[in-house]
Coordinates of C-alpha atoms in Angstrom, one line a residue:
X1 CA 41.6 -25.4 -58.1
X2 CA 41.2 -27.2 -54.8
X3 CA 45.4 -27.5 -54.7
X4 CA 45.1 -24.0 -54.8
X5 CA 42.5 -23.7 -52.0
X6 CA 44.7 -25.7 -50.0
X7 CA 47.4 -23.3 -50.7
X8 CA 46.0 -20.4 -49.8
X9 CA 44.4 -22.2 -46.7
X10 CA 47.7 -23.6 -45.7
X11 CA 49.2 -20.0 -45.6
X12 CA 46.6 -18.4 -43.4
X13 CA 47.6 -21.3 -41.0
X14 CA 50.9 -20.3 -41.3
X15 CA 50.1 -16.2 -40.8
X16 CA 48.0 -16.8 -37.9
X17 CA 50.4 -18.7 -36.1
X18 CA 52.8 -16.1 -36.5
X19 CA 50.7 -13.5 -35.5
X20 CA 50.3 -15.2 -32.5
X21 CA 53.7 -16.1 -31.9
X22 CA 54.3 -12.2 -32.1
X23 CA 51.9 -11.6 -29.8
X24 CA 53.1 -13.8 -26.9
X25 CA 56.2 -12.6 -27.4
X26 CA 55.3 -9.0 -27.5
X27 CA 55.5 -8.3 -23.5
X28 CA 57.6 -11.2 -22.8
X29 CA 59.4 -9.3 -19.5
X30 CA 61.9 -10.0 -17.5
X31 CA 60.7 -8.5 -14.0
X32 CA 62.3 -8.2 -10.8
X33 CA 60.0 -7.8 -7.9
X34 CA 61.5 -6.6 -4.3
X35 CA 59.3 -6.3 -1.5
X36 CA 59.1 -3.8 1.7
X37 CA 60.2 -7.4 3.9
X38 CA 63.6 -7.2 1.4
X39 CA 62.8 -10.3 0.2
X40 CA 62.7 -10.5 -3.9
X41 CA 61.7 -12.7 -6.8
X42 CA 62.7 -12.5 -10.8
X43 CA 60.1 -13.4 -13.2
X44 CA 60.5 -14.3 -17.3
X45 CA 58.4 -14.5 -20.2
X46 CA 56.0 -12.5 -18.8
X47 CA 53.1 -11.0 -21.1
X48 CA 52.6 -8.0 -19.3
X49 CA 53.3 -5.8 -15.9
X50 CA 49.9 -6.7 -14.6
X51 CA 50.9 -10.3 -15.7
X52 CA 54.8 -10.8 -13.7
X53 CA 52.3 -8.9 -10.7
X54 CA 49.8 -11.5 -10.4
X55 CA 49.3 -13.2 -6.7
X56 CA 51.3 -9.8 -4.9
X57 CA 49.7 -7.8 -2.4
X58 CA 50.3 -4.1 -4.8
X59 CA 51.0 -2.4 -1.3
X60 CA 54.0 -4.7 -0.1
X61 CA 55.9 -4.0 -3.7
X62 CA 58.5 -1.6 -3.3
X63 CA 61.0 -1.6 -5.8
X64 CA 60.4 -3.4 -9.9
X65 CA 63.0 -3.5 -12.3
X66 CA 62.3 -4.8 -16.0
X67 CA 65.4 -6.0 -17.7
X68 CA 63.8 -7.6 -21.3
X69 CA 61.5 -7.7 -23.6
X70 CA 58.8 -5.3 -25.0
X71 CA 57.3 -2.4 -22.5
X72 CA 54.2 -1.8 -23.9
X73 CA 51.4 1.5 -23.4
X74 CA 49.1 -0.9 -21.4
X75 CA 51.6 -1.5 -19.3
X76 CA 51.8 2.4 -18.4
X77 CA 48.0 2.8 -18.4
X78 CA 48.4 -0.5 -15.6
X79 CA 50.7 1.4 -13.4
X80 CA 48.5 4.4 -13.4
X81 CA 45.5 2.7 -13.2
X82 CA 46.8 0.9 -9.6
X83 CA 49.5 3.7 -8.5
X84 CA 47.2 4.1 -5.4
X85 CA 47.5 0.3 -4.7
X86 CA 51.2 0.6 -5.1
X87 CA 51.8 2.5 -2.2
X88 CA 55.1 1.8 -1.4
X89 CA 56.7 1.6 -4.3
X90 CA 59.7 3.6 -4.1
X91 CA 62.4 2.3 -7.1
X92 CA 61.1 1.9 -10.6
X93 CA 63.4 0.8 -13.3
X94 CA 63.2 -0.1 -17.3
X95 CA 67.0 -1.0 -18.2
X96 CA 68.4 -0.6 -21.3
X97 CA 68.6 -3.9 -22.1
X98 CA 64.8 -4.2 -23.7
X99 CA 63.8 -4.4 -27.2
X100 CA 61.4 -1.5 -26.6
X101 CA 59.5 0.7 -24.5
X102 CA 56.4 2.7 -25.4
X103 CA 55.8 6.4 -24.1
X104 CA 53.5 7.1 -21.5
X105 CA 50.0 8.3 -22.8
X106 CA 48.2 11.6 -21.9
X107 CA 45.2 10.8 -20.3
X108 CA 42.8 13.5 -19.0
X109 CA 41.0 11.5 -16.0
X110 CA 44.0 11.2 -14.4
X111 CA 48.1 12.2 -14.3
X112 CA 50.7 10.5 -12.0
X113 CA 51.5 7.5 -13.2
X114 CA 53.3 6.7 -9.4
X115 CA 52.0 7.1 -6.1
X116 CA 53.8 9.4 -3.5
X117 CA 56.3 7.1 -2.4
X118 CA 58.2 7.0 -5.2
X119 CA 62.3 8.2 -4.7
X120 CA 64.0 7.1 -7.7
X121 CA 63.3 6.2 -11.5
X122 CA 65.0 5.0 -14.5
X123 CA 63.6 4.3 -17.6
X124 CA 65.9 4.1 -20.8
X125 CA 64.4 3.5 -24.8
X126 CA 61.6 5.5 -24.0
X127 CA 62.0 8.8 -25.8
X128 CA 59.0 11.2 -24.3
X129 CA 58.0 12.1 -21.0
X130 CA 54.3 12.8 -21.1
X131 CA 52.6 15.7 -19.4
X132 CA 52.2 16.0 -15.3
X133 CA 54.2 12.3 -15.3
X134 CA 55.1 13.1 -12.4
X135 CA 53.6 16.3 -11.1
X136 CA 54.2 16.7 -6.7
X137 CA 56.0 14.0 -5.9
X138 CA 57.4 15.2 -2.6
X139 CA 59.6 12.0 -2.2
X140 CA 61.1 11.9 -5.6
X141 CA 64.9 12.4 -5.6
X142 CA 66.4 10.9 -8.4
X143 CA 65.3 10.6 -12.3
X144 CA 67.3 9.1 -15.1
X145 CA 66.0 8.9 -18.4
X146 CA 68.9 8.5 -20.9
X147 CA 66.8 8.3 -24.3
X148 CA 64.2 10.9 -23.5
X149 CA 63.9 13.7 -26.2
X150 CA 61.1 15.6 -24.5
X151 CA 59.7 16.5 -21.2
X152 CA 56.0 17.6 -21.7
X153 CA 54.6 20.8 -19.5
X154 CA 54.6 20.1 -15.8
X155 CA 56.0 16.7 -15.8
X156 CA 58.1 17.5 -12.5
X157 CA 55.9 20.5 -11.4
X158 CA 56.3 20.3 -7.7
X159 CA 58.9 17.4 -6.9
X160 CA 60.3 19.2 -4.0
X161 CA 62.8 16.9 -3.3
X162 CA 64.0 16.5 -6.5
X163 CA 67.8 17.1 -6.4
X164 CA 69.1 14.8 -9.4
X165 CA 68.3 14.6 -13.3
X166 CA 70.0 12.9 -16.0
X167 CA 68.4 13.6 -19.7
X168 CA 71.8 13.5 -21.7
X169 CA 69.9 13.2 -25.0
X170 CA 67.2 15.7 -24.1
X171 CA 66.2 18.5 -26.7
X172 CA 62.5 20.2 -25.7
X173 CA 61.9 21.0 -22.1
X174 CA 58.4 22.2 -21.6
X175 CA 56.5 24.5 -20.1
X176 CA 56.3 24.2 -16.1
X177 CA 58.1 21.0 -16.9
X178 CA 60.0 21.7 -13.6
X179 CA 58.6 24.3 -12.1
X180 CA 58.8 24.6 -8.0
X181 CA 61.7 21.6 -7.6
X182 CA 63.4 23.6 -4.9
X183 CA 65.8 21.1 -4.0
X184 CA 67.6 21.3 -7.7
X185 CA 71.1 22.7 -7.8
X186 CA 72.7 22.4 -10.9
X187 CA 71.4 21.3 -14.1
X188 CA 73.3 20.5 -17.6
X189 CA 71.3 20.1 -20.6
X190 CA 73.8 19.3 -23.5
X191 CA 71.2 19.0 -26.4
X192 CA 68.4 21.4 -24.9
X193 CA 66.8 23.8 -28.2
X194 CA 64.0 25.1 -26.4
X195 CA 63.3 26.2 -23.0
X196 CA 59.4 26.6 -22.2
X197 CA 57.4 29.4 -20.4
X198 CA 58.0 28.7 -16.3
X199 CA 60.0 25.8 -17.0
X200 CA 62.3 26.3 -13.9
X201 CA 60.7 28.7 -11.8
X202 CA 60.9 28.7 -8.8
X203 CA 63.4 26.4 -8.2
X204 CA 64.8 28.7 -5.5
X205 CA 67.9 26.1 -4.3
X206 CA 69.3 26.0 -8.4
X207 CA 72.7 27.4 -8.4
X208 CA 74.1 27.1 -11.8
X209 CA 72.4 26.2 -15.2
X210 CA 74.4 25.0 -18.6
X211 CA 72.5 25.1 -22.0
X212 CA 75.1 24.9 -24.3
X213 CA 72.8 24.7 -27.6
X214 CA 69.6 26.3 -26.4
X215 CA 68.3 28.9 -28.7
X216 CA 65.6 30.4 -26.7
X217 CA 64.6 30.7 -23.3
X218 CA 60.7 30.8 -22.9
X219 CA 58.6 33.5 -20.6
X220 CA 59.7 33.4 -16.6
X221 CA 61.6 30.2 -17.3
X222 CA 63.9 31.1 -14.1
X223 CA 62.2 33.4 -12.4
X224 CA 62.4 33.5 -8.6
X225 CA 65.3 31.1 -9.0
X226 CA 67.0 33.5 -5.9
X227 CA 70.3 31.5 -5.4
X228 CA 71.0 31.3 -8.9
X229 CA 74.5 32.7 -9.7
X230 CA 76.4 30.8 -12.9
X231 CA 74.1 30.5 -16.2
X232 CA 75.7 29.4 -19.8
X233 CA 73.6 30.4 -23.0
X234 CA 76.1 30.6 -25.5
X235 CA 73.4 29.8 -28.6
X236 CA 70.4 32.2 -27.2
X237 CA 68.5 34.5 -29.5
X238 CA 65.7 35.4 -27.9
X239 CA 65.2 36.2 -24.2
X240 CA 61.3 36.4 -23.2
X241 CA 59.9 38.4 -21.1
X242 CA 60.3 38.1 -17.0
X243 CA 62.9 35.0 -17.6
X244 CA 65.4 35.8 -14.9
X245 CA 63.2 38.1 -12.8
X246 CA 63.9 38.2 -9.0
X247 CA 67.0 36.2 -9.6
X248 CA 68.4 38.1 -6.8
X249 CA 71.8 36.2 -6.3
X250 CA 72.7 36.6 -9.9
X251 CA 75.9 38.8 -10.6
X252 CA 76.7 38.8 -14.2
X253 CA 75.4 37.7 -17.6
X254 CA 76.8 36.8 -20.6
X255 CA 74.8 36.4 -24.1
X256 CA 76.9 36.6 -26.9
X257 CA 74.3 35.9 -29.8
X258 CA 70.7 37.1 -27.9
X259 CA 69.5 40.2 -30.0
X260 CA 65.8 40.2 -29.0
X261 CA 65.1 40.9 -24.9
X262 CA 61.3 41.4 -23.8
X263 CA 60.1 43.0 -20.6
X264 CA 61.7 42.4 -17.2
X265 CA 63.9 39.6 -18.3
X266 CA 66.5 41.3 -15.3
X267 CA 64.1 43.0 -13.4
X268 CA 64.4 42.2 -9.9
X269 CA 68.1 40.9 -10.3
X270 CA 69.7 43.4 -7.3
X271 CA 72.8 42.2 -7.6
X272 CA 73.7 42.4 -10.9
X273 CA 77.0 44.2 -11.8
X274 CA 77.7 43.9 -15.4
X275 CA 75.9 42.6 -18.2
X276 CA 77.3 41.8 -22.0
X277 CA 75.1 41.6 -24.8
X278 CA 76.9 42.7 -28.6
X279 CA 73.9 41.9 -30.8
X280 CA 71.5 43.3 -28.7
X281 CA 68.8 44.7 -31.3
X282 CA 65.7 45.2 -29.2
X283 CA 64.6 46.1 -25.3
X284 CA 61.5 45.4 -24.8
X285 CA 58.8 47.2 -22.6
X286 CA 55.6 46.8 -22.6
X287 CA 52.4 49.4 -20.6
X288 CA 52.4 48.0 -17.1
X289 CA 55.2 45.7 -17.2
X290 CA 58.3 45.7 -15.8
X291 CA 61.8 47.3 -17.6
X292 CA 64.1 45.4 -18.6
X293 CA 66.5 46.3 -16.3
X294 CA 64.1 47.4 -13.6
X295 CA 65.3 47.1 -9.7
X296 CA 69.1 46.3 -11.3
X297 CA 70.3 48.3 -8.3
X298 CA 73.8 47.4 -8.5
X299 CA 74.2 47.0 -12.3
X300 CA 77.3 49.3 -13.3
X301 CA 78.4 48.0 -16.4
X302 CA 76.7 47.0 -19.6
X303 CA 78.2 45.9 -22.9
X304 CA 77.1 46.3 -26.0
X305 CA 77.4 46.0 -29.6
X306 CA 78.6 49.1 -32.4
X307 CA 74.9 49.4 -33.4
X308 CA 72.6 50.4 -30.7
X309 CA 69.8 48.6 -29.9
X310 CA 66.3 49.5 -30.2
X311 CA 64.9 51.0 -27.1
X312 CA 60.7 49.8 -27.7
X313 CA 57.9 50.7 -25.5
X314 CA 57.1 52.6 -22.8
X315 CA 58.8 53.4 -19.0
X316 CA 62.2 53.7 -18.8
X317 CA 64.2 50.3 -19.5
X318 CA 66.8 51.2 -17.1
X319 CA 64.5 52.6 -14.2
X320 CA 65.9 51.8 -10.5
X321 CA 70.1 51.3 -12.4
X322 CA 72.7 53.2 -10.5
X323 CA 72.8 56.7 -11.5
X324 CA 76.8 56.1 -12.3
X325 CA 76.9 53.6 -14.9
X326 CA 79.3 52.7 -18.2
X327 CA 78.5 51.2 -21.2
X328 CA 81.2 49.2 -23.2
X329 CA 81.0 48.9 -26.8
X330 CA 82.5 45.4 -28.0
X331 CA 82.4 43.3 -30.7
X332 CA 80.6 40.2 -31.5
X333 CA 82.8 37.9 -28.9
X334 CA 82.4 40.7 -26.1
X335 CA 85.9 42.1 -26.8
X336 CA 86.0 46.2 -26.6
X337 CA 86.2 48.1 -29.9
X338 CA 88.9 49.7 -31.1
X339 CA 89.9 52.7 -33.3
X340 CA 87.7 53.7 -36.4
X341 CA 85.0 51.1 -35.2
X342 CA 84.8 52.4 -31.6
X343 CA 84.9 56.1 -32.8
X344 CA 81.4 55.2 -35.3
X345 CA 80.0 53.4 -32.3
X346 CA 80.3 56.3 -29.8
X347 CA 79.2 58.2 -32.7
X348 CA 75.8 56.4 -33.7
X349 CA 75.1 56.0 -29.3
X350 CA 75.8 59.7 -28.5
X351 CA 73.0 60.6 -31.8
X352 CA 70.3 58.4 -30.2
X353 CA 67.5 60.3 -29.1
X354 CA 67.0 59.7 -25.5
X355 CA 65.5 62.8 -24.5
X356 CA 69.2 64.5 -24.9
X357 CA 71.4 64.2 -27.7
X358 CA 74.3 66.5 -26.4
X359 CA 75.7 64.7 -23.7
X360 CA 78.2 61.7 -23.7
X361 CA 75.0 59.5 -22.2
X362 CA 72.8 56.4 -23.8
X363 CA 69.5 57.0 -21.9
X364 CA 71.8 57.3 -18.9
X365 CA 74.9 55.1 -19.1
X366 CA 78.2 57.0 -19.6
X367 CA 79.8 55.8 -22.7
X368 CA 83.5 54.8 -22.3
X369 CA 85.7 54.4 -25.0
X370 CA 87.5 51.7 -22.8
X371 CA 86.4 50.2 -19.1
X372 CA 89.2 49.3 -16.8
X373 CA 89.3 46.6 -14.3
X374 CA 89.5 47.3 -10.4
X375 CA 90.2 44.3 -8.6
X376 CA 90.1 43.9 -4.6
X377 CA 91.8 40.3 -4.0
X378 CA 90.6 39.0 -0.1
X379 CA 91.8 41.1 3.1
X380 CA 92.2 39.6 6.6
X381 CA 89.8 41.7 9.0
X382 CA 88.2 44.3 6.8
X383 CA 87.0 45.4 2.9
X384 CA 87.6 47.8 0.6
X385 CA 84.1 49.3 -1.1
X386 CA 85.5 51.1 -4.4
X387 CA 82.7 53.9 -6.0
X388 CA 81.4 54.2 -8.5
X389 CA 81.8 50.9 -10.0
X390 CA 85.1 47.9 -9.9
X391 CA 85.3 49.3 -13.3
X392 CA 85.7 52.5 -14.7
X393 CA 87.1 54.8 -17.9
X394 CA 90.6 56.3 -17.9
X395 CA 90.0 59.4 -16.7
X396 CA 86.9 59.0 -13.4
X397 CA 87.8 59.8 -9.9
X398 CA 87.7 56.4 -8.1
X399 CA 86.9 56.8 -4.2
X400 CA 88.1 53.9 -1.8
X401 CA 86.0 53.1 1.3
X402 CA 87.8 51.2 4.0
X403 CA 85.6 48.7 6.3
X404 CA 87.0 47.4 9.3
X405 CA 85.4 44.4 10.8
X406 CA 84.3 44.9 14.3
X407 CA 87.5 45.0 16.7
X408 CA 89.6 46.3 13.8
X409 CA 90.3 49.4 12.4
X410 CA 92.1 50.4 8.8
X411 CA 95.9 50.3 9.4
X412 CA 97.1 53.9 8.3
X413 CA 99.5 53.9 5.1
X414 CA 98.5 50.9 3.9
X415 CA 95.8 51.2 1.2
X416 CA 98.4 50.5 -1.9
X417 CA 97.2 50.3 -5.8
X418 CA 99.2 49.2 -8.7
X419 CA 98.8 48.5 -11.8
X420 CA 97.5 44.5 -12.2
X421 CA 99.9 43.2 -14.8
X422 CA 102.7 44.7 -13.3
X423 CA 103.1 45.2 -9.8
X424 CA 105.9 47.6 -9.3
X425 CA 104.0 50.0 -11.4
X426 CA 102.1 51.9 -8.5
X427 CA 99.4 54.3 -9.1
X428 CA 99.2 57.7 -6.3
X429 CA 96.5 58.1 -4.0
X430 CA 95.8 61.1 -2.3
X431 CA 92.6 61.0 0.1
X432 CA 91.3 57.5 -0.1
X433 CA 90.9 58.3 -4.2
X434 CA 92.7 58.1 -7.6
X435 CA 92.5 59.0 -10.9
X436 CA 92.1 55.7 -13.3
X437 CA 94.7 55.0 -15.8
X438 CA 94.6 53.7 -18.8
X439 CA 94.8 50.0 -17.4
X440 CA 93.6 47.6 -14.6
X441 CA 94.4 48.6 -11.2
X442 CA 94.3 46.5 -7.7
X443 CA 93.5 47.8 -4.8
X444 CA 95.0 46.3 -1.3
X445 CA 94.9 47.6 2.2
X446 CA 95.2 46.5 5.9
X447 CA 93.4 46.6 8.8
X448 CA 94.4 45.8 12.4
X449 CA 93.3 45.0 16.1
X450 CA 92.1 47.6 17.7
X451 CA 94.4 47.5 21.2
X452 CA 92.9 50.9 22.9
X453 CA 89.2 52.4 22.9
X454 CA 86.4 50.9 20.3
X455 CA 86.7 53.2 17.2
X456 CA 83.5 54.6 15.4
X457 CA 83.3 54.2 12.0
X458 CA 86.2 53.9 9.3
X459 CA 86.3 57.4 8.1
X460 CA 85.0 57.8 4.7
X461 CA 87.2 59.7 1.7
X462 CA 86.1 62.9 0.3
X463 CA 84.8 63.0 -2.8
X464 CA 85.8 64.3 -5.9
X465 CA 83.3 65.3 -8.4
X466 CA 85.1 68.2 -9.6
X467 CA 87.5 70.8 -8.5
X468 CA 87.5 70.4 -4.3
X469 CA 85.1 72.7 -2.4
X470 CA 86.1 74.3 0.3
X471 CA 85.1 73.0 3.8
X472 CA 82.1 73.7 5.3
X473 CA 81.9 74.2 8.8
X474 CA 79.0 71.3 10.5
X475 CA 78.3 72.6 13.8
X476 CA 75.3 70.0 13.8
X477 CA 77.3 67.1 14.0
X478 CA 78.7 68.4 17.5
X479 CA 75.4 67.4 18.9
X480 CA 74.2 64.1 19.7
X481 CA 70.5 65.1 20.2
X482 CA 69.9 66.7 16.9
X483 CA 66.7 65.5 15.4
X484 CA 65.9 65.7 11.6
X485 CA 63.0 65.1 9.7
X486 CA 63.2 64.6 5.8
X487 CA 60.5 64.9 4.0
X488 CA 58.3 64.7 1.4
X489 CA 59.3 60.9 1.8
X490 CA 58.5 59.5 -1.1
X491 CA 60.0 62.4 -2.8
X492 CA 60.2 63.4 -6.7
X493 CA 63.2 64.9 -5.8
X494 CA 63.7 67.7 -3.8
X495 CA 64.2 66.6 0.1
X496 CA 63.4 69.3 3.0
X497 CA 65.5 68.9 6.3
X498 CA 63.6 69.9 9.7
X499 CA 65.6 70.4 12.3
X500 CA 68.8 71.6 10.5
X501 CA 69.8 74.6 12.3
X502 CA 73.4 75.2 10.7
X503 CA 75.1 74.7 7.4
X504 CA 76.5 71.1 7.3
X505 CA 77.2 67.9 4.6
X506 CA 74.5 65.2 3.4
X507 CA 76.3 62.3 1.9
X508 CA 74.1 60.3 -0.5
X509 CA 75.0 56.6 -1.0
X510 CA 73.0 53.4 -3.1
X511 CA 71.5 50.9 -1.1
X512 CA 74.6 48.6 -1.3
X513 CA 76.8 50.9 0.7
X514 CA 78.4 53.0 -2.3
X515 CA 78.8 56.7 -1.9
X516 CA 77.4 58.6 -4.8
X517 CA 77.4 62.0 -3.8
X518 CA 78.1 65.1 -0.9
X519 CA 75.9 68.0 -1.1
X520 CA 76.8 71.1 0.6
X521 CA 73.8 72.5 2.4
X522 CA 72.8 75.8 4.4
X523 CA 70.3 75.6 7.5
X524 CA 67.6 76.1 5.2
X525 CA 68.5 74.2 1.7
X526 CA 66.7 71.3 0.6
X527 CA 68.6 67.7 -0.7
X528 CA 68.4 67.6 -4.2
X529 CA 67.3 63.9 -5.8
X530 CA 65.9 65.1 -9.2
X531 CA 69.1 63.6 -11.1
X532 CA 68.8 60.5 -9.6
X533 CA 66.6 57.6 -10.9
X534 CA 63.3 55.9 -9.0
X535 CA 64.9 53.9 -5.9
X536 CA 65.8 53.6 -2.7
X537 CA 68.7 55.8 -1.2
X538 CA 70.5 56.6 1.9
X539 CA 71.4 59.4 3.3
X540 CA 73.8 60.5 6.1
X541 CA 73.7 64.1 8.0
X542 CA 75.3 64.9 10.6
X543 CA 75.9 61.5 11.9
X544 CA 72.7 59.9 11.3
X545 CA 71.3 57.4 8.2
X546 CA 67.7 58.1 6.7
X547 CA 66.1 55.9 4.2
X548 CA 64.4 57.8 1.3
X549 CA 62.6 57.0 -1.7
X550 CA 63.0 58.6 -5.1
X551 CA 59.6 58.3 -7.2

């Protein structure tokens, strides 16, 4: 009995020294302390942060680098705890090269776990990065965290400066996680599932964005994000609602697999020309929210899928779109539809009811069995604006605006268009306009120096809505002192001119410069806006531009 006693004595010995072999080993860090005088020291085998930091002023530390051993939750609670006291640290790195590294804690007294000075971080085996981390600090410029799974809501919220992040292994990015880091430019998420609500608003310098894998995109998640042109979803369902709003610099959209879009995911986004969704199966709108599509001012071309989508809610998704638009049908990988399968999908568009079920029209859009591309490669000196739209169906009257930069003027006889695969194949035209085949077409011209008197203005074409009207004489544009009042401005749609004392021309044009319409008028007509949807316009008579608004 008493061997045993021994025994069993003998082995609690034997635990409790390894239990406390384990637990001096448990920090054992290798830390590498540089101070603001340059001058640096490496300490080992040390049992904690607080520990390697023991007989330093806190303020004169400005860099720490921990190479090995275990990095432990107290040791995160320590840097919060004495961030103010470490107010010039501005480097902070946890290499890969220790056994461990616990993730930072959420603790409700307090957030940061760094004081303002911080510019850089790198901290690899942790695998979380725990709400408001890091939330406004203005000096932070770099972040590397190679192991990190998550990034918890508002993390970065407000790093102004921030301009480089590195999460290669990152899957969850949450809400506000970045949210105001105007200094961001590009960001590549290869693993990224789950984009959170605000996640990257605001981040008015990001230029380009690259989920491959992301499946949804949360509410406003790039909102605001004004210089924001190149975006890669290839994996998105489900667009909430206001996620690109106001994404003003943003030209074209691409999401092959989203079906589901909620309110004002593109509101806003004035210059947007063509957007592709084939398995769109819901837009959105909800009382007092924005459309979908609201404010898309210059958006000309939509693509969609054989079955139509489901048009919910109230307001008009499309309110504020160019009133000359196409929809595309195309299959699942964006190509157009063909034969039989395009026939049945003009066929189940044209029945939709959309308050009028008789014209060739999807709430608006002009459904073309096939668009064709216009292209306008770079001219010395001048543009080319083409109306309605770079592309159009086989068939539409295409009009051709010269604009000369100033000291130029359009070289006459040299506006040329040819077919874009093949070159020697030209196509006529006959007053600044053509007729668009049935395949791609580039446009060139030239301008040149203008050697005698300043010219006015390039001379716009005439437009060809139908069969040509006969001229109508404009006595009004002979005088330089006419005066004309438009009103009611706002209008619902019908415009009265004061001041018009003769029969002359009103030109109507979008807000980006493209001519939309001439209306002939007599001395005492009125403009007519009722086709036209809620926006801005411009209109010319007899020499002079007025802005009106179409409620």
């Amino acid at each position: 009995m008493r061997q045993q006693v021994l025994g069993l004595v003998g082995l609690l010995v034997v635990l409790f020294a390894l239990v406390g072999a384990q637990s001096a080993w448990a920090g054992n860090l290798t830390v590498k302390v540089v101070k603001v005088d340059k001058s640096e020291e490496t300490k080992t085998a040390q049992a904690s942060l607080q520990k390697a930091l023991t007989g330093y002023t806190l303020s004169e530390v400005a860099s720490l680098e921990i190479s090995e051993g275990v990095f432990e939750a107290a040791d995160w609670d320590w840097l919060r705890q004495n961030r103010t006291e470490l107010s010039a640290l501005a480097h902070f790195t946890i290499t890969g090269g220790l056994t461990s590294v616990a993730d930072m804690q959420t603790s409700y007294g307090s957030y940061n776990y760094f004081n303002g000075a911080l510019q850089t971080v790198s901290v690899a085996r942790a695998s979380k990065i725990t709400s408001r981390a890091f939330e406004d600090l203005k000096g932070l410029t770099k972040v590397a965290f190679p192991d990190v799974a998550e990034v918890e809501s508002s993390a970065f919220k407000g790093c102004t400066a921030l301009k480089t992040v590195d999460f290669p292994k990152l899957t969850t990015v949450g809400s506000r996680a970045f949210v105001g880091c105007s200094a961001l430019t590009a960001i590549s998420f290869p693993k990224v599932t789950k984009i959170g609500d605000y996640a990257f608003k605001d981040c008015t310098a990001l230029e380009s964005v690259d989920f491959p894998k992301s499946t949804t995109i949360g509410a406003e998640a790039f909102r605001e994000c004004s210089a924001l042109t190149a975006i890669k979803f290839p994996m998105v369902t489900k667009i909430d609602y206001n996620a690109f709003k106001d994404c003003a610099a943003l030209t074209t959209v691409t999401f092959l697999k989203a079906s589901t879009m909620e309110y004002g995911c593109f509101s806003g986004c004035s210059s947007l020309t063509s957007a592709t969704f084939p398995m769109a199966a819901t837009f959105e709108k909800t009382y007092l929210n924005d459309d979908l599509f609201e404010g898309c001012s210059s958006l000309k071309t939509l693509s969609l899928g054989a079955t139509p989508p489901n048009v919910k809610g109230m307001g008009s998704t499309f309110d504020g779109c160019p009133a000359v638009r196409y929809l595309q049908l195309v299959d699942a990988a964006g190509a157009p539809l063909a034969g039989s399968e395009l026939d049945e999908a003009i066929n189940a568009y044209e029945a939709v009811d959309d308050g009028n079920t008789k014209d060739n029209r999807w709430y608006g859009w002009i459904i073309a069995a096939t668009l064709h591309k216009i292209t306008v490669p770079p001219l010395a000196h001048g543009r080319l604006s083409i109306s309605p739209a770079l592309s159009a169906a086989q068939g539409a009257t295409i009009v051709i605006t010269p604009k000369a930069d100033a000291g130029y003027q359009f070289k006459a006889g040299s506006l040329k268009a040819y077919r874009t695969d093949a070159p020697a194949t030209a196509v006529n035209i006959a007053d600044n306009q053509f007729t668009m085949p049935g395949f791609d077409v580039t446009v060139t011209a030239e301008f040149e120096e203008v050697t005698g008197p300043t010219p006015g203005p390039t001379p716009g074409p005439t437009p060809n809505p139908g069969p040509s009207p006969a001229p109508v004489p404009n006595p009004v544009e002979a005088s330089s002192t006419v005066s004309l009042t438009l009103y009611p401005n706002p209008t619902s749609g019908l415009v009265s001119i004061e001041g018009l004392t003769a029969a002359c021309q009103a030109e109507v044009y979008s807000v980006d410069g493209v001519l939309l319409e001439r209306q002939q008028l007599s001395s005492n007509a009125r403009l007519d806006l009722t086709a036209y949807p809620s926006g801005t316009y411009l209109v010319r008579i007899a020499g002079q531009s007025y802005s009106v608004v179409k409620r």
